[in-house]
C-alpha positions as a Markdown table, in Angstrom:
| # | Residue | x | y | z |
|---|---|---|---|---|
| 1 | Met | 148.7 | 157.0 | 98.8 |
| 2 | Val | 147.8 | 153.6 | 97.3 |
| 3 | Phe | 144.0 | 153.2 | 97.2 |
| 4 | Ala | 143.5 | 156.7 | 98.8 |
| 5 | Gly | 139.8 | 156.7 | 97.6 |
| 6 | Val | 139.0 | 153.1 | 98.5 |
| 7 | Gly | 137.2 | 154.2 | 101.6 |
| 8 | Gly | 134.3 | 155.4 | 99.5 |
| 9 | Met | 133.7 | 151.9 | 98.0 |
| 10 | Asp | 131.2 | 149.4 | 99.5 |
| 11 | Glu | 132.3 | 146.1 | 100.9 |
| 12 | Arg | 131.2 | 144.1 | 97.9 |
| 13 | Thr | 133.4 | 146.3 | 95.6 |
| 14 | Leu | 136.3 | 145.8 | 98.0 |
| 15 | Arg | 135.9 | 142.1 | 97.9 |
| 16 | Gln | 135.8 | 142.1 | 94.1 |
| 17 | Val | 139.0 | 144.2 | 93.9 |
| 18 | Glu | 140.7 | 141.8 | 96.3 |
| 19 | Arg | 139.7 | 138.8 | 94.3 |
| 20 | Thr | 141.0 | 140.4 | 91.1 |
| 21 | Leu | 144.3 | 141.3 | 92.8 |
| 22 | Ser | 144.6 | 137.8 | 94.2 |
| 23 | Ala | 143.9 | 136.2 | 90.8 |
| 24 | Gly | 146.3 | 138.5 | 89.0 |
| 25 | Thr | 149.1 | 138.0 | 91.6 |
| 26 | Trp | 148.8 | 134.2 | 91.4 |
| 27 | Leu | 148.7 | 134.3 | 87.6 |
| 28 | Ile | 152.0 | 136.3 | 87.6 |
| 29 | Val | 153.5 | 134.0 | 90.3 |
| 30 | Phe | 152.7 | 130.8 | 88.4 |
| 31 | Gly | 153.9 | 132.3 | 85.0 |
| 32 | Ala | 157.2 | 133.4 | 86.7 |
| 33 | Val | 157.6 | 130.1 | 88.4 |
| 34 | Leu | 157.2 | 128.2 | 85.1 |
| 35 | Tyr | 159.5 | 130.6 | 83.2 |
| 36 | Ser | 162.1 | 130.2 | 86.0 |
| 37 | Val | 162.0 | 126.4 | 85.9 |
| 38 | Leu | 162.4 | 126.4 | 82.1 |
| 39 | Thr | 165.3 | 129.0 | 82.3 |
| 40 | Val | 167.2 | 127.8 | 85.3 |
| 41 | Thr | 167.2 | 124.1 | 84.6 |
| 42 | Pro | 169.7 | 124.2 | 81.7 |
| 43 | Leu | 172.1 | 126.5 | 83.8 |
| 44 | Val | 172.0 | 124.0 | 86.7 |
| 45 | Arg | 172.4 | 121.0 | 84.4 |
| 46 | Glu | 175.6 | 122.5 | 83.0 |
| 47 | Val | 177.3 | 122.7 | 86.6 |
| 48 | Thr | 175.8 | 119.3 | 87.8 |
| 49 | Pro | 178.2 | 116.3 | 87.8 |
| 50 | Ala | 177.7 | 113.8 | 85.1 |
| 51 | Gly | 174.9 | 111.2 | 85.8 |
| 52 | Trp | 173.1 | 113.7 | 88.1 |
| 53 | Glu | 171.7 | 115.9 | 85.3 |
| 54 | Trp | 168.1 | 114.7 | 86.2 |
| 55 | Thr | 168.3 | 116.7 | 89.6 |
| 56 | Ala | 168.7 | 120.0 | 87.7 |
| 57 | Pro | 164.9 | 121.1 | 88.0 |
| 58 | Ile | 165.0 | 120.5 | 91.8 |
| 59 | Leu | 166.8 | 123.8 | 92.7 |
| 60 | Pro | 164.4 | 126.2 | 90.7 |
| 61 | Ile | 161.4 | 124.3 | 92.0 |
| 62 | Val | 162.7 | 124.7 | 95.7 |
| 63 | Val | 163.3 | 128.3 | 95.2 |
| 64 | Asp | 160.0 | 129.1 | 93.5 |
| 65 | Thr | 158.2 | 127.0 | 96.2 |
| 66 | Ala | 159.6 | 129.4 | 98.7 |
| 67 | Val | 158.4 | 132.3 | 96.5 |
| 68 | Val | 154.8 | 130.7 | 96.5 |
| 69 | Ile | 154.9 | 130.2 | 100.3 |
| 70 | Val | 155.9 | 133.9 | 100.8 |
| 71 | Val | 153.2 | 135.2 | 98.5 |
| 72 | Arg | 150.5 | 133.0 | 100.1 |
| 73 | Leu | 151.4 | 133.8 | 103.7 |
| 74 | Asp | 151.8 | 137.5 | 102.9 |
| 75 | Ser | 148.3 | 137.4 | 101.4 |
| 76 | Ala | 146.8 | 135.6 | 104.5 |
| 77 | Leu | 148.5 | 138.0 | 107.0 |
| 78 | Ala | 147.4 | 141.1 | 104.9 |
| 79 | Arg | 143.9 | 139.8 | 104.9 |
| 80 | Val | 143.6 | 139.7 | 108.7 |
| 81 | Gly | 145.7 | 143.0 | 109.1 |
| 82 | Ala | 148.7 | 141.3 | 110.7 |
| 83 | Arg | 152.5 | 141.6 | 110.1 |
| 84 | Gly | 155.0 | 138.8 | 110.3 |
| 85 | Gly | 158.0 | 140.8 | 111.3 |
| 86 | Arg | 161.3 | 141.1 | 109.5 |
| 87 | Trp | 161.9 | 137.4 | 108.8 |
| 88 | Pro | 159.2 | 137.2 | 106.2 |
| 89 | Val | 160.7 | 140.3 | 104.5 |
| 90 | Val | 164.2 | 138.8 | 104.5 |
| 91 | Leu | 162.7 | 135.5 | 103.0 |
| 92 | Arg | 160.8 | 137.4 | 100.4 |
| 93 | Trp | 163.7 | 139.5 | 99.2 |
| 94 | Met | 166.1 | 136.5 | 99.5 |
| 95 | Thr | 163.9 | 134.2 | 97.4 |
| 96 | Gly | 163.4 | 137.1 | 94.9 |
| 97 | Leu | 167.1 | 137.8 | 94.5 |
| 98 | Met | 167.8 | 134.1 | 94.3 |
| 99 | Thr | 165.2 | 133.8 | 91.4 |
| 100 | Leu | 166.7 | 136.8 | 89.8 |
| 101 | Thr | 170.2 | 135.5 | 90.1 |
| 102 | Leu | 169.4 | 132.1 | 88.8 |
| 103 | Asn | 167.4 | 133.4 | 85.8 |
| 104 | Val | 170.1 | 135.9 | 84.6 |
| 105 | Gly | 173.0 | 133.7 | 85.6 |
| 106 | Gly | 173.3 | 131.9 | 82.3 |
| 107 | Ser | 173.2 | 135.0 | 80.2 |
| 108 | Trp | 175.5 | 136.9 | 82.5 |
| 109 | Leu | 178.2 | 134.1 | 82.2 |
| 110 | Lys | 177.9 | 134.3 | 78.5 |
| 111 | Gly | 178.2 | 138.1 | 78.4 |
| 112 | Asp | 174.7 | 138.3 | 76.8 |
| 113 | Leu | 173.3 | 141.6 | 78.2 |
| 114 | Val | 170.2 | 141.4 | 76.1 |
| 115 | Gly | 169.6 | 137.9 | 77.6 |
| 116 | Val | 170.2 | 139.3 | 81.1 |
| 117 | Ala | 167.6 | 142.1 | 80.6 |
| 118 | Ile | 165.0 | 139.6 | 79.1 |
| 119 | His | 165.6 | 136.9 | 81.8 |
| 120 | Ser | 165.3 | 139.5 | 84.5 |
| 121 | Val | 161.8 | 140.6 | 83.5 |
| 122 | Ala | 160.0 | 137.7 | 85.2 |
| 123 | Pro | 161.9 | 137.7 | 88.5 |
| 124 | Leu | 161.7 | 141.5 | 88.8 |
| 125 | Leu | 158.0 | 141.4 | 88.0 |
| 126 | Leu | 157.5 | 138.7 | 90.6 |
| 127 | Ile | 159.4 | 140.7 | 93.3 |
| 128 | Val | 157.6 | 143.9 | 92.6 |
| 129 | Thr | 154.2 | 142.1 | 92.3 |
| 130 | Ala | 154.8 | 140.5 | 95.7 |
| 131 | Glu | 155.6 | 143.9 | 97.4 |
| 132 | Ala | 152.9 | 145.7 | 95.6 |
| 133 | Gly | 150.3 | 143.0 | 96.2 |
| 134 | Leu | 151.2 | 143.1 | 99.9 |
| 135 | Ala | 150.7 | 146.9 | 100.0 |
| 136 | Tyr | 147.4 | 146.6 | 98.1 |
| 137 | Arg | 146.1 | 143.9 | 100.4 |
| 138 | Arg | 147.0 | 145.9 | 103.5 |
| 139 | Ala | 145.3 | 149.0 | 102.0 |
| 140 | Leu | 142.3 | 146.9 | 101.1 |
| 141 | Ser | 142.2 | 145.2 | 104.6 |
| 142 | Gly | 142.4 | 148.7 | 106.2 |
| 143 | Ala | 139.7 | 150.0 | 104.0 |
| 144 | Val | 137.5 | 147.1 | 104.9 |
| 145 | Asp | 138.1 | 147.6 | 108.6 |
| 146 | Arg | 137.3 | 151.2 | 108.3 |
| 147 | Arg | 134.3 | 150.4 | 106.3 |
| 148 | Lys | 133.1 | 147.9 | 109.0 |
| 149 | Ala | 133.9 | 150.6 | 111.7 |
| 150 | Glu | 131.8 | 153.2 | 109.8 |
| 151 | Glu | 129.1 | 150.8 | 109.4 |
| 152 | Thr | 129.1 | 149.8 | 113.1 |
| 153 | Ala | 129.1 | 153.6 | 114.0 |
| 154 | Ala | 126.3 | 154.1 | 111.5 |
| 155 | Arg | 124.3 | 151.3 | 112.9 |
| 156 | Ala | 124.9 | 152.6 | 116.6 |
| 157 | Ala | 123.7 | 156.0 | 115.4 |
| 158 | Cys | 120.7 | 154.5 | 113.7 |
| 159 | Glu | 119.9 | 152.5 | 116.8 |
| 160 | Gln | 120.2 | 155.6 | 118.9 |
| 161 | Ala | 118.0 | 157.6 | 116.5 |
| 162 | Ala | 115.6 | 154.6 | 116.4 |
| 163 | Arg | 115.4 | 154.6 | 120.3 |
| 164 | Glu | 114.8 | 158.4 | 120.4 |
| 165 | Arg | 112.3 | 158.1 | 117.6 |
| 166 | Glu | 110.5 | 155.2 | 119.4 |
| 167 | Gln | 110.4 | 157.3 | 122.6 |
| 168 | Arg | 108.8 | 160.2 | 120.7 |
| 169 | Glu | 106.4 | 157.9 | 119.1 |
| 170 | Arg | 105.4 | 156.4 | 122.5 |
| 171 | Glu | 104.8 | 159.9 | 123.8 |
| 172 | Glu | 102.9 | 160.8 | 120.6 |
| 173 | Arg | 100.9 | 157.6 | 120.9 |
| 174 | Ala | 100.0 | 158.4 | 124.5 |
| 175 | Ala | 98.8 | 161.8 | 123.5 |
| 176 | Glu | 96.9 | 160.4 | 120.6 |
| 177 | Arg | 95.2 | 157.8 | 122.8 |
| 178 | Glu | 94.1 | 160.6 | 125.1 |
| 179 | Ala | 92.8 | 162.6 | 122.2 |
| 180 | Val | 91.2 | 159.4 | 120.7 |
| 181 | Glu | 89.5 | 158.7 | 124.0 |
| 182 | Arg | 88.1 | 162.2 | 124.3 |
| 183 | Arg | 86.9 | 162.0 | 120.7 |
| 184 | Ala | 85.4 | 158.5 | 121.3 |
| 185 | Ser | 83.6 | 159.8 | 124.4 |
| 186 | Gln | 82.1 | 162.6 | 122.4 |
| 187 | Glu | 81.3 | 160.3 | 119.5 |
| 188 | Arg | 79.6 | 157.9 | 121.8 |
| 189 | Glu | 77.3 | 160.6 | 123.2 |
| 190 | His | 76.7 | 161.8 | 119.6 |
| 191 | Ala | 76.1 | 158.3 | 118.5 |
| 192 | Leu | 73.5 | 157.7 | 121.3 |
| 193 | Ala | 71.6 | 160.8 | 120.3 |
| 194 | Leu | 71.7 | 159.8 | 116.6 |
| 195 | Ala | 70.6 | 156.3 | 117.6 |
| 196 | Arg | 67.6 | 157.7 | 119.5 |
| 197 | Glu | 66.7 | 159.9 | 116.5 |
| 198 | Glu | 67.2 | 156.9 | 114.1 |
| 199 | Arg | 65.0 | 154.6 | 116.3 |
| 200 | Glu | 62.2 | 157.2 | 116.4 |
| 201 | His | 62.6 | 157.8 | 112.6 |
| 202 | Ala | 62.7 | 154.0 | 112.0 |
| 203 | Ala | 59.5 | 153.5 | 114.0 |
| 204 | Gln | 57.8 | 156.3 | 112.0 |
| 205 | Leu | 58.9 | 154.7 | 108.8 |
| 206 | Ala | 57.8 | 151.3 | 109.9 |
| 207 | Arg | 54.3 | 152.7 | 110.8 |
| 208 | Glu | 54.1 | 154.3 | 107.5 |
| 209 | Arg | 55.3 | 151.1 | 105.7 |
| 210 | Ala | 52.8 | 149.0 | 107.6 |
| 211 | Asp | 50.0 | 151.4 | 106.4 |
| 212 | Arg | 51.2 | 151.2 | 102.8 |
| 213 | Glu | 51.4 | 147.5 | 103.0 |
| 214 | Arg | 47.9 | 147.2 | 104.4 |
| 215 | Glu | 46.6 | 149.5 | 101.6 |
| 216 | His | 48.6 | 147.5 | 98.9 |
| 217 | His | 47.3 | 144.2 | 100.3 |
| 218 | Ala | 43.7 | 145.4 | 100.1 |
| 219 | Arg | 44.3 | 146.7 | 96.6 |
| 220 | Gln | 45.7 | 143.2 | 95.7 |
| 221 | Leu | 42.7 | 141.4 | 97.1 |
| 222 | Glu | 40.3 | 143.7 | 95.2 |
| 223 | His | 42.4 | 143.2 | 92.1 |
| 224 | Ala | 42.4 | 139.3 | 92.7 |
| 225 | Asp | 38.6 | 139.4 | 93.0 |
| 226 | Arg | 38.2 | 141.3 | 89.8 |
| 227 | Glu | 40.7 | 138.8 | 88.0 |
| 228 | Arg | 38.7 | 135.9 | 89.5 |
| 229 | Glu | 35.4 | 137.3 | 88.1 |
| 230 | Arg | 37.0 | 138.0 | 84.7 |
| 231 | Ala | 38.4 | 134.5 | 84.6 |
| 232 | Glu | 35.0 | 133.1 | 85.5 |
| 233 | Arg | 33.3 | 135.0 | 82.7 |
| 234 | Glu | 36.0 | 133.9 | 80.3 |
| 235 | Arg | 35.6 | 130.3 | 81.3 |
| 236 | Glu | 31.7 | 130.6 | 80.9 |
| 237 | His | 32.2 | 132.2 | 77.5 |
| 238 | His | 34.6 | 129.5 | 76.3 |
| 239 | Arg | 32.2 | 126.8 | 77.6 |
| 240 | Gln | 29.3 | 128.3 | 75.7 |
| 241 | Val | 31.4 | 128.6 | 72.6 |
| 242 | Arg | 32.6 | 125.0 | 72.9 |
| 243 | Glu | 29.0 | 123.8 | 73.4 |
| 244 | Gln | 27.8 | 125.9 | 70.4 |
| 245 | Glu | 30.6 | 124.4 | 68.2 |
| 246 | Glu | 29.9 | 120.9 | 69.5 |
| 247 | Arg | 26.2 | 121.3 | 68.6 |
| 248 | Glu | 27.1 | 122.7 | 65.1 |
| 249 | Arg | 29.6 | 119.8 | 64.6 |
| 250 | Gln | 27.0 | 117.2 | 65.6 |
| 251 | Ala | 24.4 | 118.8 | 63.3 |
| 252 | Gln | 26.9 | 118.8 | 60.5 |
| 253 | Gln | 27.8 | 115.2 | 61.2 |
| 254 | Ala | 24.1 | 114.3 | 61.2 |
| 255 | Lys | 23.6 | 116.1 | 58.0 |
| 256 | Glu | 26.5 | 114.4 | 56.3 |
| 257 | Arg | 25.3 | 111.0 | 57.6 |
| 258 | Glu | 21.9 | 111.6 | 56.1 |
| 259 | Glu | 23.4 | 112.8 | 52.8 |
| 260 | Lys | 25.6 | 109.7 | 52.7 |
| 261 | Glu | 22.7 | 107.4 | 53.5 |
| 262 | Ala | 20.5 | 109.1 | 50.9 |
| 263 | Ala | 23.3 | 108.8 | 48.3 |
| 264 | Ala | 23.8 | 105.2 | 49.3 |
| 265 | Arg | 20.1 | 104.5 | 48.9 |
| 266 | Ala | 20.0 | 106.2 | 45.6 |
| 267 | Ala | 23.1 | 104.3 | 44.4 |
| 268 | Gln | 21.5 | 101.0 | 45.7 |
| 269 | Ala | 18.2 | 101.8 | 43.9 |
| 270 | Gln | 20.0 | 102.7 | 40.6 |
| 271 | Ala | 22.1 | 99.5 | 41.0 |
| 272 | Asp | 19.0 | 97.5 | 41.6 |
| 273 | Gln | 17.3 | 99.0 | 38.7 |
| 274 | Arg | 20.4 | 98.4 | 36.5 |
| 275 | Arg | 20.6 | 94.8 | 37.7 |
| 276 | Ala | 16.8 | 94.3 | 37.0 |
| 277 | Thr | 17.2 | 95.8 | 33.6 |
| 278 | Leu | 20.1 | 93.6 | 32.7 |
| 279 | Leu | 18.5 | 90.4 | 34.1 |
| 280 | Asn | 15.2 | 91.1 | 32.4 |
| 281 | Ala | 16.7 | 92.0 | 29.1 |
| 282 | Gly | 16.7 | 88.3 | 28.0 |
| 283 | Pro | 19.3 | 86.6 | 25.7 |
| 284 | Ala | 21.4 | 89.1 | 23.8 |
| 285 | Asp | 21.1 | 89.1 | 20.0 |
| 286 | Glu | 24.7 | 90.0 | 19.6 |
| 287 | Lys | 27.8 | 90.4 | 21.8 |
| 288 | Gln | 27.7 | 93.3 | 24.1 |
| 289 | Pro | 30.7 | 95.8 | 24.2 |
| 290 | Glu | 33.3 | 94.4 | 26.7 |
| 291 | His | 32.7 | 96.9 | 29.4 |
| 292 | Ile | 29.0 | 96.3 | 29.3 |
| 293 | Ala | 29.5 | 92.6 | 29.1 |
| 294 | Arg | 31.8 | 92.7 | 32.2 |
| 295 | Glu | 29.1 | 94.6 | 34.1 |
| 296 | Thr | 26.4 | 92.1 | 33.0 |
| 297 | Val | 28.5 | 89.2 | 34.1 |
| 298 | Ala | 29.2 | 90.9 | 37.4 |
| 299 | Thr | 25.5 | 91.4 | 38.0 |
| 300 | Ala | 24.7 | 87.9 | 37.0 |
| 301 | His | 27.3 | 86.5 | 39.4 |
| 302 | Ala | 25.9 | 88.7 | 42.2 |
| 303 | Ala | 22.3 | 87.5 | 41.3 |
| 304 | Gly | 23.5 | 83.9 | 41.5 |
| 305 | Leu | 22.8 | 83.1 | 37.9 |
| 306 | Ser | 24.6 | 80.2 | 36.2 |
| 307 | Ile | 27.5 | 80.7 | 33.8 |
| 308 | Arg | 25.3 | 79.7 | 30.8 |
| 309 | Gln | 22.6 | 82.2 | 31.7 |
| 310 | Ala | 25.2 | 84.9 | 32.1 |
| 311 | Ala | 26.6 | 83.9 | 28.6 |
| 312 | Glu | 23.1 | 84.2 | 27.1 |
| 313 | Leu | 22.6 | 87.7 | 28.6 |
| 314 | Cys | 25.9 | 89.2 | 27.4 |
| 315 | Gly | 26.3 | 87.2 | 24.2 |
| 316 | Trp | 29.9 | 86.2 | 25.0 |
| 317 | Ser | 31.3 | 82.6 | 25.1 |
| 318 | Val | 30.9 | 80.3 | 28.1 |
| 319 | Gly | 34.7 | 80.1 | 28.5 |
| 320 | Trp | 35.0 | 84.0 | 28.6 |
| 321 | Val | 32.2 | 84.2 | 31.2 |
| 322 | Thr | 33.7 | 81.2 | 33.1 |
| 323 | Ala | 37.0 | 83.2 | 33.4 |
| 324 | Arg | 35.1 | 86.3 | 34.7 |
| 325 | Tyr | 33.2 | 84.3 | 37.2 |
| 326 | Gly | 36.6 | 82.9 | 38.4 |
| 327 | Glu | 37.9 | 86.4 | 38.8 |
| 328 | His | 34.8 | 87.4 | 40.8 |
| 329 | Arg | 35.1 | 84.3 | 43.1 |
| 330 | Ser | 38.8 | 85.1 | 43.6 |
| 331 | Gln | 38.0 | 88.7 | 44.6 |
| 332 | Ala | 35.3 | 87.3 | 47.0 |
| 333 | Val | 37.7 | 84.9 | 48.7 |
| 334 | Val | 40.3 | 87.7 | 49.1 |
| 335 | Val | 37.7 | 90.1 | 50.6 |
């Protein structure tokens, strides 16, 4: 039987097969219609009165239109699982035979058997495809209906099983609730006993912790006192060290000041002695070396001697001594 094993397919596969069958059928139909129009038009034009040759394509188009209508309606009826009676069968075979006759008529009149065979391929293929497609669609429609019936029965069985399972689950839940309530009662009693034990244990631990905290606090206070005494001793030691260092620094500064004052007094005495020696030396017999002459001029300028007196002391010219006096005056102005 056609599609004997189609019942095992799922609905999606059946729909895909139906679409493939529909596409193939319409491809064959349109190919056969086009071929028929091209083949029949020259034959009709030969038997058409002069001046009306343009009407030749009308006949094959009308016949092929009837073929398309038959195929389309058969497809729709097969999809819903209905039958149109005998008249659709008569129309289907009549249009098929007309298409066959018109396609092979030209070759038959010429006695061309090869042409008859060639031109009969498309009409015969169209007739057989229409009949086979109708059978295929009916088989597919029946398979889809059976599939839906099976699914409906399966859903009903599943619903029944679900209702039974739900009933069992309700009974099991009721039994579980009773068991849970019993266990809960036992657990509450056990929990109360544990709570009493835990409270007593917690109170004992709290007392022990309070004792440890008091001891720890006492040790902390004792340690803080020791740290305070140690810090106080360190501060006193640092203060004494700073005072000792300050006394040593002041003594060192006093000693340095005394040394500087003694050095300054010695330098001043030496300078005074040098100045007295230079001033009391009297006029020089000859020119002093330049560095000694500069020192003599500087001493004379500091003592307030005149330029001529300074020139006599160093033995240099008045112009040279004047230039040196100018240098010393410039330095004094700058200072």
